[in-house]
mmCIF file of C-alpha atoms in Angstrom:
data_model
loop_
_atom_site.group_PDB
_atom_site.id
_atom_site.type_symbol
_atom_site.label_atom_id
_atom_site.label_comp_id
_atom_site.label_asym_id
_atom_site.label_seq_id
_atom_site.Cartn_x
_atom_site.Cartn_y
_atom_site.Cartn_z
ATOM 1 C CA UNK A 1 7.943 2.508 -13.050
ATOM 2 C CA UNK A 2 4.305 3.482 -13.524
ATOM 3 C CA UNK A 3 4.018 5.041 -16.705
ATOM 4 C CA UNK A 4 -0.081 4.509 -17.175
ATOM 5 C CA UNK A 5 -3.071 6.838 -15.836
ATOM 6 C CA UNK A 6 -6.311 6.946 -14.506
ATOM 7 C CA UNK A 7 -8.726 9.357 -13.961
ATOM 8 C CA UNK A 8 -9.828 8.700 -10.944
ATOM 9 C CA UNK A 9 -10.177 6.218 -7.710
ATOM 10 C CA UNK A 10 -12.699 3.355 -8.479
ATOM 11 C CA UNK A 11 -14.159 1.398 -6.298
ATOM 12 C CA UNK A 12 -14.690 -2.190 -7.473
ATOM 13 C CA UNK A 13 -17.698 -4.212 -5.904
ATOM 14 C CA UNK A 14 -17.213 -8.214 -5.827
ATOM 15 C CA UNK A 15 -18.654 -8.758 -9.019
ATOM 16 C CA UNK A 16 -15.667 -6.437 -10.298
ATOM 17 C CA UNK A 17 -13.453 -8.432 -8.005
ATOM 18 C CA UNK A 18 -14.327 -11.704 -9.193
ATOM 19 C CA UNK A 19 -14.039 -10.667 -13.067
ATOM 20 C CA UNK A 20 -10.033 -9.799 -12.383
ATOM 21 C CA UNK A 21 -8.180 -12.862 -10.661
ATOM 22 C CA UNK A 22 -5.460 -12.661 -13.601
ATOM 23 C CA UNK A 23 -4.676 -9.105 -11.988
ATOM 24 C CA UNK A 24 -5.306 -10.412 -8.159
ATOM 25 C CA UNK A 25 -3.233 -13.329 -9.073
ATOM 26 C CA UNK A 26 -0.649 -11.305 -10.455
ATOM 27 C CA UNK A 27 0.160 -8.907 -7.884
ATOM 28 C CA UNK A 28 0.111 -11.712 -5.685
ATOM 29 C CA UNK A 29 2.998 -13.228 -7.295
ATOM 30 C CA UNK A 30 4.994 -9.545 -7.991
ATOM 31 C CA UNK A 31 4.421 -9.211 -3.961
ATOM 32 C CA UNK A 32 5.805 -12.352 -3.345
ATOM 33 C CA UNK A 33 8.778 -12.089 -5.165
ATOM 34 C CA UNK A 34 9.443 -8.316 -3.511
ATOM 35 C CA UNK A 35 8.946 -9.500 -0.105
ATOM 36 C CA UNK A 36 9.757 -12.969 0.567
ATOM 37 C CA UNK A 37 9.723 -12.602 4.234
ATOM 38 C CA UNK A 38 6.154 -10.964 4.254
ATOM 39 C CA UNK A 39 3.417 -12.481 6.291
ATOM 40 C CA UNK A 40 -0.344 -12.379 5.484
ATOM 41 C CA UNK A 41 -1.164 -9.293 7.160
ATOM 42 C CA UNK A 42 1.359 -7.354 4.800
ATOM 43 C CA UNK A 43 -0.229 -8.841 1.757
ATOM 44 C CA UNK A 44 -3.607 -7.550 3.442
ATOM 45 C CA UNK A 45 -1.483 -3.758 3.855
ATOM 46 C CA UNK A 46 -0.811 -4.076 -0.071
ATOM 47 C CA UNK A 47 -4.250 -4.352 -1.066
ATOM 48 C CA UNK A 48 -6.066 -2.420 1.656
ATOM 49 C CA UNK A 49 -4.146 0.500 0.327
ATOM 50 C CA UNK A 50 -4.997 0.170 -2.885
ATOM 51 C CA UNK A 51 -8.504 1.175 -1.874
ATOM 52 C CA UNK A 52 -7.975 2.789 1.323
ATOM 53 C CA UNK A 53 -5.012 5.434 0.482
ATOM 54 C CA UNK A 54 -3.352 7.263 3.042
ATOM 55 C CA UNK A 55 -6.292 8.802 4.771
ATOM 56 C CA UNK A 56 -5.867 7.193 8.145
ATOM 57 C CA UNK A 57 -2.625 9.099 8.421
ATOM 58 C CA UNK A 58 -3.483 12.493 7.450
ATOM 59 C CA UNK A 59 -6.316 13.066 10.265
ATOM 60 C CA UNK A 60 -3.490 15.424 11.769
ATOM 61 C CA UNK A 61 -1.420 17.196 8.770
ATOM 62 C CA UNK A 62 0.733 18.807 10.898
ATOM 63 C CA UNK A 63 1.664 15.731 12.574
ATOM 64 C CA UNK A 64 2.241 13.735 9.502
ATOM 65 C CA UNK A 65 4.527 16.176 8.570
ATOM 66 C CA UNK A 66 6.406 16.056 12.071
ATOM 67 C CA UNK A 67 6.653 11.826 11.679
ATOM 68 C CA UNK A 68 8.100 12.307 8.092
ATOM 69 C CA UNK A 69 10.572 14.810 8.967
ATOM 70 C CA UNK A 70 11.676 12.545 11.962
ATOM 71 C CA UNK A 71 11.765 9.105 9.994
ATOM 72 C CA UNK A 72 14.203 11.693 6.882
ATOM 73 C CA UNK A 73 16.405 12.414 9.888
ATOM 74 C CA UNK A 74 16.466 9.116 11.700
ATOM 75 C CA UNK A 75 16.757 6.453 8.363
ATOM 76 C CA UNK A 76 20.467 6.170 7.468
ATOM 77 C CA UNK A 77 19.119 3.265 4.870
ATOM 78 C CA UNK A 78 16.294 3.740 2.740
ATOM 79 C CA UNK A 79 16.167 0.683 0.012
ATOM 80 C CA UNK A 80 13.325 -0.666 -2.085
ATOM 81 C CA UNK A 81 12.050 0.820 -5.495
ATOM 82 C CA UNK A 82 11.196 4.340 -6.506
ATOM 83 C CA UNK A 83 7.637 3.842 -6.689
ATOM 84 C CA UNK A 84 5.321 0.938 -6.654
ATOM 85 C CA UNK A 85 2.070 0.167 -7.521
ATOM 86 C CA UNK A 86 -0.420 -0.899 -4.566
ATOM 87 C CA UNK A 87 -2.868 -3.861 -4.735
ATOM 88 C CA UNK A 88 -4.132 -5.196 -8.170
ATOM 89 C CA UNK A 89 -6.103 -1.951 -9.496
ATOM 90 C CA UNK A 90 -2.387 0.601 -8.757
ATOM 91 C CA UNK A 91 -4.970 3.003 -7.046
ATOM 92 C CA UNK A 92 -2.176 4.205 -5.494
ATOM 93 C CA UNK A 93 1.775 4.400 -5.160
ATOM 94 C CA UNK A 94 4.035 3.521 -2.646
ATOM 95 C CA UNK A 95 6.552 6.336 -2.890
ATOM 96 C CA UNK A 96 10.004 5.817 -1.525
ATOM 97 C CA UNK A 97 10.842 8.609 1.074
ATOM 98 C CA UNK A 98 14.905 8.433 -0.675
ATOM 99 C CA UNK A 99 13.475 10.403 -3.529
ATOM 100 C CA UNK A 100 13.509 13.047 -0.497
ATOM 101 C CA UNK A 101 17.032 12.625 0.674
ATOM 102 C CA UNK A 102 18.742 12.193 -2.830
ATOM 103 C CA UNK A 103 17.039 15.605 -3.237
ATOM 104 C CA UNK A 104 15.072 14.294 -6.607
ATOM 105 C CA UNK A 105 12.203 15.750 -4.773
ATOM 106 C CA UNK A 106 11.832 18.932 -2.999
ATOM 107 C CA UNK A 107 10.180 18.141 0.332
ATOM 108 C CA UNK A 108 7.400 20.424 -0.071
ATOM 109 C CA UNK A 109 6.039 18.635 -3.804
ATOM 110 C CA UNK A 110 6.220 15.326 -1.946
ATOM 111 C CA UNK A 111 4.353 16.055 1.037
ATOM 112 C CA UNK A 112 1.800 18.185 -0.834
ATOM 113 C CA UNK A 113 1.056 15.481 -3.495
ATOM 114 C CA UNK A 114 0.733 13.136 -0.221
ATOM 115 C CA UNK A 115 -1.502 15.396 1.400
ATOM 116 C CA UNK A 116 -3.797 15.940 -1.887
ATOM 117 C CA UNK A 117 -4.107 12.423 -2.040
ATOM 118 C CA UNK A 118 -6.915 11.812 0.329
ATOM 119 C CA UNK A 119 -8.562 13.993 -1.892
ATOM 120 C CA UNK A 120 -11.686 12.349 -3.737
ATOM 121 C CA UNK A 121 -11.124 8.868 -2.022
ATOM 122 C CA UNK A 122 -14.466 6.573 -2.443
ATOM 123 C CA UNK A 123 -13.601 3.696 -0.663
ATOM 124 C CA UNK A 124 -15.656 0.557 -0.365
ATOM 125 C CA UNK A 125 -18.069 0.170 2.420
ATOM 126 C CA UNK A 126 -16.862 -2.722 5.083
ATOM 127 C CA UNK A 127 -19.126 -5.495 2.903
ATOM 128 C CA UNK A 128 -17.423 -4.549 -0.294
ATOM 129 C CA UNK A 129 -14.251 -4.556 1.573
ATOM 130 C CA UNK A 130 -14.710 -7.473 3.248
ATOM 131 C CA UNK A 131 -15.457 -9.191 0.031
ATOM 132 C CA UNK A 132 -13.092 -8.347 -1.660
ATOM 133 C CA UNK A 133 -10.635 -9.472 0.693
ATOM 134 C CA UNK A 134 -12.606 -13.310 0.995
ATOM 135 C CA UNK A 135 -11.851 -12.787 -3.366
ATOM 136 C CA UNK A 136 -8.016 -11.876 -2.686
ATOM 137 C CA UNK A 137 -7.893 -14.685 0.093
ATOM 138 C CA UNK A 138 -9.422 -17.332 -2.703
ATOM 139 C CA UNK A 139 -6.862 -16.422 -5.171
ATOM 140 C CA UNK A 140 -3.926 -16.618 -2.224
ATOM 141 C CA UNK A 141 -5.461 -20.135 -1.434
ATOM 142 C CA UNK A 142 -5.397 -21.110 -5.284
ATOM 143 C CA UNK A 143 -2.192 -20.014 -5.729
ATOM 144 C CA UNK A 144 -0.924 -22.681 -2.928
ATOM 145 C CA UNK A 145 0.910 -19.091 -0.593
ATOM 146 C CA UNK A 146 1.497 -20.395 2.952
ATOM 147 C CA UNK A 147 3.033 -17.363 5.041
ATOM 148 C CA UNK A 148 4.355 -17.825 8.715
ATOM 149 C CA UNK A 149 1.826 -16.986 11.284
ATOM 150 C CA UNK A 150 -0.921 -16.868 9.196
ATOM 151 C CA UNK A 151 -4.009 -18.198 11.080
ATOM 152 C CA UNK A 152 -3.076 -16.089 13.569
ATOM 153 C CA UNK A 153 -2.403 -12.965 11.451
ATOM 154 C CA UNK A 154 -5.618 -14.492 9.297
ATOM 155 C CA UNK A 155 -7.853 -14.308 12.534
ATOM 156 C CA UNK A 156 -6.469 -10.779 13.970
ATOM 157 C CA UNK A 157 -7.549 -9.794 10.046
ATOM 158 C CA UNK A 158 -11.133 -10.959 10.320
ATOM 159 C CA UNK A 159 -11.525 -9.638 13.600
ATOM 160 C CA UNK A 160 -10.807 -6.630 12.498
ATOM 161 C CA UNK A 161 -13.402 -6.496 9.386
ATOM 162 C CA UNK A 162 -16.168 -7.260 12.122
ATOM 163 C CA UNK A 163 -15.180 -4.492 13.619
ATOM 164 C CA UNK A 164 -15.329 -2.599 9.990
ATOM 165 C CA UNK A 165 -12.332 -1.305 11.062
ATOM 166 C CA UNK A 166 -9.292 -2.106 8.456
ATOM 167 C CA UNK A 167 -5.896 -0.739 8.740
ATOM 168 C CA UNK A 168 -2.914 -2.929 10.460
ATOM 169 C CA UNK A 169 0.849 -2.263 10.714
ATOM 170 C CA UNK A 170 3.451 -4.281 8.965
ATOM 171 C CA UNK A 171 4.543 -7.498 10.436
ATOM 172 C CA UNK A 172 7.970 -7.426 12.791
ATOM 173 C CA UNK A 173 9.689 -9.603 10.129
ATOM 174 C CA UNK A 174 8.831 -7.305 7.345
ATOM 175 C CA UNK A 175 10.210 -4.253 9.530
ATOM 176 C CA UNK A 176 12.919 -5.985 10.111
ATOM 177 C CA UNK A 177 14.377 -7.120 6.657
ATOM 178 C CA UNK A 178 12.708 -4.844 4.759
ATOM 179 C CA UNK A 179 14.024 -0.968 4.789
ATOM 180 C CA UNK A 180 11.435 0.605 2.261
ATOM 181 C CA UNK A 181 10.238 3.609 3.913
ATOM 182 C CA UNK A 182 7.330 4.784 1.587
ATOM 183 C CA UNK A 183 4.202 7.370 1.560
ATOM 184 C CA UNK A 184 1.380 6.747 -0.017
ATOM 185 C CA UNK A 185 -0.320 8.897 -2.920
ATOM 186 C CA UNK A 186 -2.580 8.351 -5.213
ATOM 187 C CA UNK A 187 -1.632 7.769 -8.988
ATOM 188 C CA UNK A 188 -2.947 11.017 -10.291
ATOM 189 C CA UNK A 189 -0.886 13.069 -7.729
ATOM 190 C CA UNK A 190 2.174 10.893 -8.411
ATOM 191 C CA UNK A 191 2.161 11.099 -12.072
ATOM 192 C CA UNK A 192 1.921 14.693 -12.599
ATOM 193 C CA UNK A 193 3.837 16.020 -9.631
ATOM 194 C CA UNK A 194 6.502 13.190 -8.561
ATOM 195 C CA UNK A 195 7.031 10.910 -12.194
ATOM 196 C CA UNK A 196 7.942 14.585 -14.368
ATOM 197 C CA UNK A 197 10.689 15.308 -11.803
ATOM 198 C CA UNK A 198 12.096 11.377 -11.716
ATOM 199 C CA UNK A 199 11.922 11.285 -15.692
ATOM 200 C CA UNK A 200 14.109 14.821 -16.551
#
């Protein structure tokens, strides 16, 4: 559980990058051993997030809100942890939507804090994103990670940071073995609005 807190989003530049493969390398490994059946481009997910948030889904509030209420009524099994850190920096949480249907958290704090979480996002231009990712691709090479499909999943990637474009969905295999159904906020929101109520 994440118990430490920031004071805001940072964005690192590759210099910054380069300085932290001991964290890099780290969540590498924690991702890994979460998600054995993940391919690259849910590795990418993990760390775009971290820097990224949840802003591509919140363009429409009021649709957000519809999708959530229909994913609540249409999961029968939500697994996975409470809360997780993304990336290497723990920007931001994955929060597990069964904090929702165990009733730990009122739907309206949940949504709100998910909402308020796009709220002073500075995220890297596409060069500082796209080298970042070349730092987080080094590490994944030093490490010795092979994941299935990867040159092709590797190629639809850098395609897509030509484009300076960066989101991507999970991979079919990680849909299909993995049933964590998450939002994502950032730390601050989690810590003082979601944490309090999972700590009483």
């Amino acid at each position: 559980m994440i118990v430490s807190v920031i004071s805001s989003v940072c964005v690192a530049n590759a210099e910054e990058v380069s300085g932290s493969t001991p964290g890099i390398r780290e969540a590498l490994k924690r991702h890994r051993e979460s998600y054995p059946t993940s391919h690259l481009r849910d590795v990418y997910k993990n760390f775009m997030q971290d820097y990224f948030g949840p802003g591509h889904l919140l363009a429409d509030t009021a649709a957000a809100g519809r999708y959530l209420l229909r994913e609540l009524a249409e999961t029968a099994l939500m697994e996975g942890p409470d809360s997780e850190p993304t990336g290497f920096e723990g920007n931001f949480v994955r929060v597990n939507l069964r904090l929702i249907a165990e009733g730990r958290v009122p739907y309206d704090t949940f949504f709100s804090s998910f909402v308020r979480s796009v709220q002073g996002i500075a995220p890297p231009s596409a060069a500082e994103w796209t080298a970042i990712w070349s730092r987080i691709e080094s590490e994944i090479e030093a490490l010795g990670y092979h994941y299935d499909d990867e040159q092709a999943d590797r190629a639809y990637i850098n395609d897509l940071l030509k484009e300076e474009k960066y989101v991507v969905h999970h991979s079919d295999a990680y849909n299909e073995t993995v049933n964590f159904h998450y939002r994502i906020m950032s730390r601050k929101e989690f810590e003082e609005n979601i944490l309090p109520l999972l700590t009483k």
